[in-house]
N, CA, C and O atoms as a GROMACS GRO file, in nm:
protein
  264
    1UNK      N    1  16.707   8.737   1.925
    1UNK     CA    2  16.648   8.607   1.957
    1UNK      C    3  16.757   8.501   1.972
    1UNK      O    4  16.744   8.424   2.068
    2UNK      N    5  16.857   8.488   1.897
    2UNK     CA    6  16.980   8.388   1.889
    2UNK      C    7  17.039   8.446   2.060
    2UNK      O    8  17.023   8.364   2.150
    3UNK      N    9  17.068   8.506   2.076
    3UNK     CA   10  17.129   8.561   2.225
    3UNK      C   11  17.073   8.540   2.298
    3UNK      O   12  17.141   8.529   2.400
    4UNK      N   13  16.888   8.512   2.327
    4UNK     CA   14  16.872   8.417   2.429
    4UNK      C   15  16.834   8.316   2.386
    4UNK      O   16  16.740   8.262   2.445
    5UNK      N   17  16.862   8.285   2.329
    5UNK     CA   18  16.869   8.094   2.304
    5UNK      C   19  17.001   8.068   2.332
    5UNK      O   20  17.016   7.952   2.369
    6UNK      N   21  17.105   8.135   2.329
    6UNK     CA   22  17.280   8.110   2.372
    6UNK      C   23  17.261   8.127   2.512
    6UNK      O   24  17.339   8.067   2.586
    7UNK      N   25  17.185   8.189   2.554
    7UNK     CA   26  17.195   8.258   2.716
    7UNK      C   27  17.161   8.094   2.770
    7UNK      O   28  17.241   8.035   2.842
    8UNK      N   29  17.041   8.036   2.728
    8UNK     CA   30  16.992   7.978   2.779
    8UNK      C   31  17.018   7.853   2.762
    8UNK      O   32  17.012   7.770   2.853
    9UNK      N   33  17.055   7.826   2.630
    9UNK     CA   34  17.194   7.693   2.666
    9UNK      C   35  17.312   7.702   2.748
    9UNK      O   36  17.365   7.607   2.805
   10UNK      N   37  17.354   7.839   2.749
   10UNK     CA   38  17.465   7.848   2.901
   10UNK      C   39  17.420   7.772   2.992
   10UNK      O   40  17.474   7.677   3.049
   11UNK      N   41  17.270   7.841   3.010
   11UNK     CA   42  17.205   7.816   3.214
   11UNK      C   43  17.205   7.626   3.202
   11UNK      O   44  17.227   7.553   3.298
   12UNK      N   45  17.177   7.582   3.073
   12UNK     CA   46  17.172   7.467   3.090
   12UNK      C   47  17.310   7.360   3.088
   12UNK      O   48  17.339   7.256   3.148
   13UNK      N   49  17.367   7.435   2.998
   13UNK     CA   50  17.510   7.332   3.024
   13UNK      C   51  17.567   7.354   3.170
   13UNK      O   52  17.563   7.262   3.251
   14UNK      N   53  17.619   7.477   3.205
   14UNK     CA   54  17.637   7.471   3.330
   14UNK      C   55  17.554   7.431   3.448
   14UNK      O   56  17.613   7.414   3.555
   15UNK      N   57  17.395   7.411   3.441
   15UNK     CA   58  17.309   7.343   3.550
   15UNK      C   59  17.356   7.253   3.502
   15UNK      O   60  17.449   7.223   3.575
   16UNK      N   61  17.350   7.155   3.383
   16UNK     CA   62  17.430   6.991   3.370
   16UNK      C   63  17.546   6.988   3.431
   16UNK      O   64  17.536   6.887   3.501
   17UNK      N   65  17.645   7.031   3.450
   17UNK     CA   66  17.776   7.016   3.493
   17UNK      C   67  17.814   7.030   3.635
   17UNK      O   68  17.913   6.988   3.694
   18UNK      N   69  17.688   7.118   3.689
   18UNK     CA   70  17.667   7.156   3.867
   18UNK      C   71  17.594   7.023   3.926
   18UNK      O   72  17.610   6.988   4.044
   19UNK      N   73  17.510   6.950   3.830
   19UNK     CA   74  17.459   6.839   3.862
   19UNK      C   75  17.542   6.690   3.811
   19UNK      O   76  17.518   6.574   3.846
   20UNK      N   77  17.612   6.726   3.747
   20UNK     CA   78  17.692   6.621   3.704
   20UNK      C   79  17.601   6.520   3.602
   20UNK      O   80  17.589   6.399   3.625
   21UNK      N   81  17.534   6.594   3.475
   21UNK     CA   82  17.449   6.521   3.430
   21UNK      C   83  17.518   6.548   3.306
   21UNK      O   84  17.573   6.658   3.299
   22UNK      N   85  17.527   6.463   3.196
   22UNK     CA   86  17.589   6.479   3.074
   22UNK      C   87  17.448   6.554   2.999
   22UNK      O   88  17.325   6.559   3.010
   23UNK      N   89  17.598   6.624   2.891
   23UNK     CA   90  17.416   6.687   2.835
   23UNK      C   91  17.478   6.694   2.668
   23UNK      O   92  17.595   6.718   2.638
   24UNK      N   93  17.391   6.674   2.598
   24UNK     CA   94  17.433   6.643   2.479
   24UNK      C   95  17.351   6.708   2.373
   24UNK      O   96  17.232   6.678   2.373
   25UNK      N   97  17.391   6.786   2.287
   25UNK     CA   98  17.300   6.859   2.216
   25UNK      C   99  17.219   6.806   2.046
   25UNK      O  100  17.264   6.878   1.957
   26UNK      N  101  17.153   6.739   2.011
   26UNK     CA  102  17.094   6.682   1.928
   26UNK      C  103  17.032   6.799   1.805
   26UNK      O  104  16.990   6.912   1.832
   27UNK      N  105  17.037   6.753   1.702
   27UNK     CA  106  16.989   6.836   1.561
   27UNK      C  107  17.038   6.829   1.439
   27UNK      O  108  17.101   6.741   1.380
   28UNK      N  109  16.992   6.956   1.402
   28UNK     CA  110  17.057   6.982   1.247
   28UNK      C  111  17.130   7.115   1.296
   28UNK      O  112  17.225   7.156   1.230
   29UNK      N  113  17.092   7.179   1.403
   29UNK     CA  114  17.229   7.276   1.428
   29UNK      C  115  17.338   7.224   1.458
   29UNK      O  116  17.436   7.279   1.408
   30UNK      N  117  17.357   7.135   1.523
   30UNK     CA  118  17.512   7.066   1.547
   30UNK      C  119  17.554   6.987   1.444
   30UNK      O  120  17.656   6.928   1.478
   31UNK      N  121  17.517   6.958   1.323
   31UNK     CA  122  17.526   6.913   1.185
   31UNK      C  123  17.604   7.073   1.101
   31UNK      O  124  17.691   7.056   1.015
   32UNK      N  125  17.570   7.185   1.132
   32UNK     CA  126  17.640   7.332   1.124
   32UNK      C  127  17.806   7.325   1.172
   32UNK      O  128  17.830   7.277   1.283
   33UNK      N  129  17.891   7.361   1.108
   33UNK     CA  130  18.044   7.376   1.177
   33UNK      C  131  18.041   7.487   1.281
   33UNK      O  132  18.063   7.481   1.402
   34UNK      N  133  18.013   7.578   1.213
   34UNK     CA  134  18.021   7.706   1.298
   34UNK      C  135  17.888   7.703   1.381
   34UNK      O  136  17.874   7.814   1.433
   35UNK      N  137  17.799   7.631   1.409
   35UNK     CA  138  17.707   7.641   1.463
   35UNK      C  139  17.759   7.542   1.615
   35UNK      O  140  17.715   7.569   1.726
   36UNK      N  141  17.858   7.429   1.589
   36UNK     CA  142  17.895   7.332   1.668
   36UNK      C  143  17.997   7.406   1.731
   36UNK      O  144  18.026   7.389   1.850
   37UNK      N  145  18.041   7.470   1.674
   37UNK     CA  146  18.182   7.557   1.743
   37UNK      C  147  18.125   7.651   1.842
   37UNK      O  148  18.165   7.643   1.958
   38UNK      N  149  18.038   7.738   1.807
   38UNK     CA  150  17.904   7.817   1.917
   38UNK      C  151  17.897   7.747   1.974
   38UNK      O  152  17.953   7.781   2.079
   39UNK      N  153  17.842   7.606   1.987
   39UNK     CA  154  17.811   7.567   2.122
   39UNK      C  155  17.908   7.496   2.198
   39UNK      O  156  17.900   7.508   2.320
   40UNK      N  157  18.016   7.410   2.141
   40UNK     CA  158  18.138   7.394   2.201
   40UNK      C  159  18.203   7.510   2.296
   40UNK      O  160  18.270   7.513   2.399
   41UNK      N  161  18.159   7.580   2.227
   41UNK     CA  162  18.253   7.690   2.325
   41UNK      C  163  18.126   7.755   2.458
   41UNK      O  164  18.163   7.802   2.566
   42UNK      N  165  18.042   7.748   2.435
   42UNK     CA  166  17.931   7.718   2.539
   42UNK      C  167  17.928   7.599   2.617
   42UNK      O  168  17.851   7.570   2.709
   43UNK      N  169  18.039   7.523   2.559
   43UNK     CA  170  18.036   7.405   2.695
   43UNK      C  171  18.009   7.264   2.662
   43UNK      O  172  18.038   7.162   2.725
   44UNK      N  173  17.937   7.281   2.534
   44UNK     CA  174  17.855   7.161   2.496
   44UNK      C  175  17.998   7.067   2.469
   44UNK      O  176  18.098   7.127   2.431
   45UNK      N  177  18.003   6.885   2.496
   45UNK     CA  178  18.091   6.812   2.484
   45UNK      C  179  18.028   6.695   2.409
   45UNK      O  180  18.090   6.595   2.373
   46UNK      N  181  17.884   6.720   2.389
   46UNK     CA  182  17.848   6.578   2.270
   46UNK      C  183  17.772   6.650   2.205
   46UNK      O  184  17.732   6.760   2.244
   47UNK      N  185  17.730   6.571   2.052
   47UNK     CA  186  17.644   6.612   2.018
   47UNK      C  187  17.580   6.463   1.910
   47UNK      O  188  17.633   6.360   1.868
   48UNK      N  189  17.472   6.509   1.902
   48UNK     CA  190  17.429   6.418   1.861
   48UNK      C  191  17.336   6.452   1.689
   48UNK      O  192  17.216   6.479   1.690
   49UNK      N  193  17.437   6.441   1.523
   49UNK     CA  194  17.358   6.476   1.435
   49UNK      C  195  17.411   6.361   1.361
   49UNK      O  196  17.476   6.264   1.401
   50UNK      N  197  17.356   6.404   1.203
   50UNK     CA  198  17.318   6.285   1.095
   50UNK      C  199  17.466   6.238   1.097
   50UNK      O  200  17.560   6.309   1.129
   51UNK      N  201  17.474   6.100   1.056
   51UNK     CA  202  17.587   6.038   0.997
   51UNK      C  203  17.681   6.142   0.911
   51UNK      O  204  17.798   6.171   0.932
   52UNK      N  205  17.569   6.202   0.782
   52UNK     CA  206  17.654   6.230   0.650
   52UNK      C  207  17.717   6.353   0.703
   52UNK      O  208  17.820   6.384   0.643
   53UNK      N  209  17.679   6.434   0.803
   53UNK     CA  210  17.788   6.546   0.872
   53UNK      C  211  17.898   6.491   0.942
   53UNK      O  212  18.002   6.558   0.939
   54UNK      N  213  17.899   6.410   0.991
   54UNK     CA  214  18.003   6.373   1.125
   54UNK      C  215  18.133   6.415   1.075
   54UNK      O  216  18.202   6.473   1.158
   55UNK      N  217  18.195   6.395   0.931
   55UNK     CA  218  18.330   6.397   0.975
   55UNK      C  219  18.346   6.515   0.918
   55UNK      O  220  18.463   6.551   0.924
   56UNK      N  221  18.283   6.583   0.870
   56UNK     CA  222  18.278   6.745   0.828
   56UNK      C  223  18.273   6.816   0.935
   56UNK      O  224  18.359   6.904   0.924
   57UNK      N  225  18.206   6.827   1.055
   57UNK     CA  226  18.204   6.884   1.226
   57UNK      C  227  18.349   6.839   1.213
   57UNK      O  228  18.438   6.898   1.153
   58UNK      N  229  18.361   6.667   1.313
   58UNK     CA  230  18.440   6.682   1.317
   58UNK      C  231  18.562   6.733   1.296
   58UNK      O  232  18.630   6.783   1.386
   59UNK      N  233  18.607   6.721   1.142
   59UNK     CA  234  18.761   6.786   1.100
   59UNK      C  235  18.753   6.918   1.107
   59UNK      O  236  18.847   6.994   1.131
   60UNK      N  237  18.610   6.956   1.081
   60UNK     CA  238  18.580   7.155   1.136
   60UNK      C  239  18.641   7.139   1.301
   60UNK      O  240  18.758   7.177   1.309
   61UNK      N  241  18.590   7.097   1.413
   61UNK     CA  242  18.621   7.146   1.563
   61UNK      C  243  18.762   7.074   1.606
   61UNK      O  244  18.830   7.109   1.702
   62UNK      N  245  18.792   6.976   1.525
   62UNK     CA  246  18.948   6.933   1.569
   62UNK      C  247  19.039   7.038   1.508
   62UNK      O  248  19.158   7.008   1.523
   63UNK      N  249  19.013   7.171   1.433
   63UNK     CA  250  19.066   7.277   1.375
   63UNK      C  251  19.050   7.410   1.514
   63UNK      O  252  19.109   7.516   1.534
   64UNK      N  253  18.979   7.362   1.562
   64UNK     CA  254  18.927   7.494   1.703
   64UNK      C  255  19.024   7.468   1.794
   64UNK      O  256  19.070   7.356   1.817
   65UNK      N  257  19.064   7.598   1.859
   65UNK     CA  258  19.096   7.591   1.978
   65UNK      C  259  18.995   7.645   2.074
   65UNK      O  260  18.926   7.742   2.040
   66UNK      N  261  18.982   7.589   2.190
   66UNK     CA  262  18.866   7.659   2.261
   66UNK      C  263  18.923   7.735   2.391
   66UNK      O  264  18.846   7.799   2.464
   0.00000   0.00000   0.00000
């Protein structure tokens, strides 16, 4: 089930990017390190979660190379 839900955020980041539409992923999964890093590397370039995560992602994906 996780593999097409990845499949299918592919089809969508890349339809955003063929259309030139920003696309930004919102939740409590992108509040996840390793969950933000999955989709970073799927393409995703915003995201949108709680305050009290931000700099925990953050200092997690400024540690990634993609």
């Amino acid at each position: 089930r996780l593999k097409e839900i990845f499949l299918r955020l592919r089809f969508a980041v890349e339809a955003a990017a063929e259309a030139r539409i920003p696309l930004c992923l919102c939740g409590e999964g992108a509040a996840q390190p390793a969950l933000a890093e999955a989709y970073a590397r799927l393409g995703v370039r915003a995201f949108s979660l709680p305050a009290r995560e931000l700099l925990e992602v953050k200092e997690y994906l400024m540690g990634v190379t993609l």
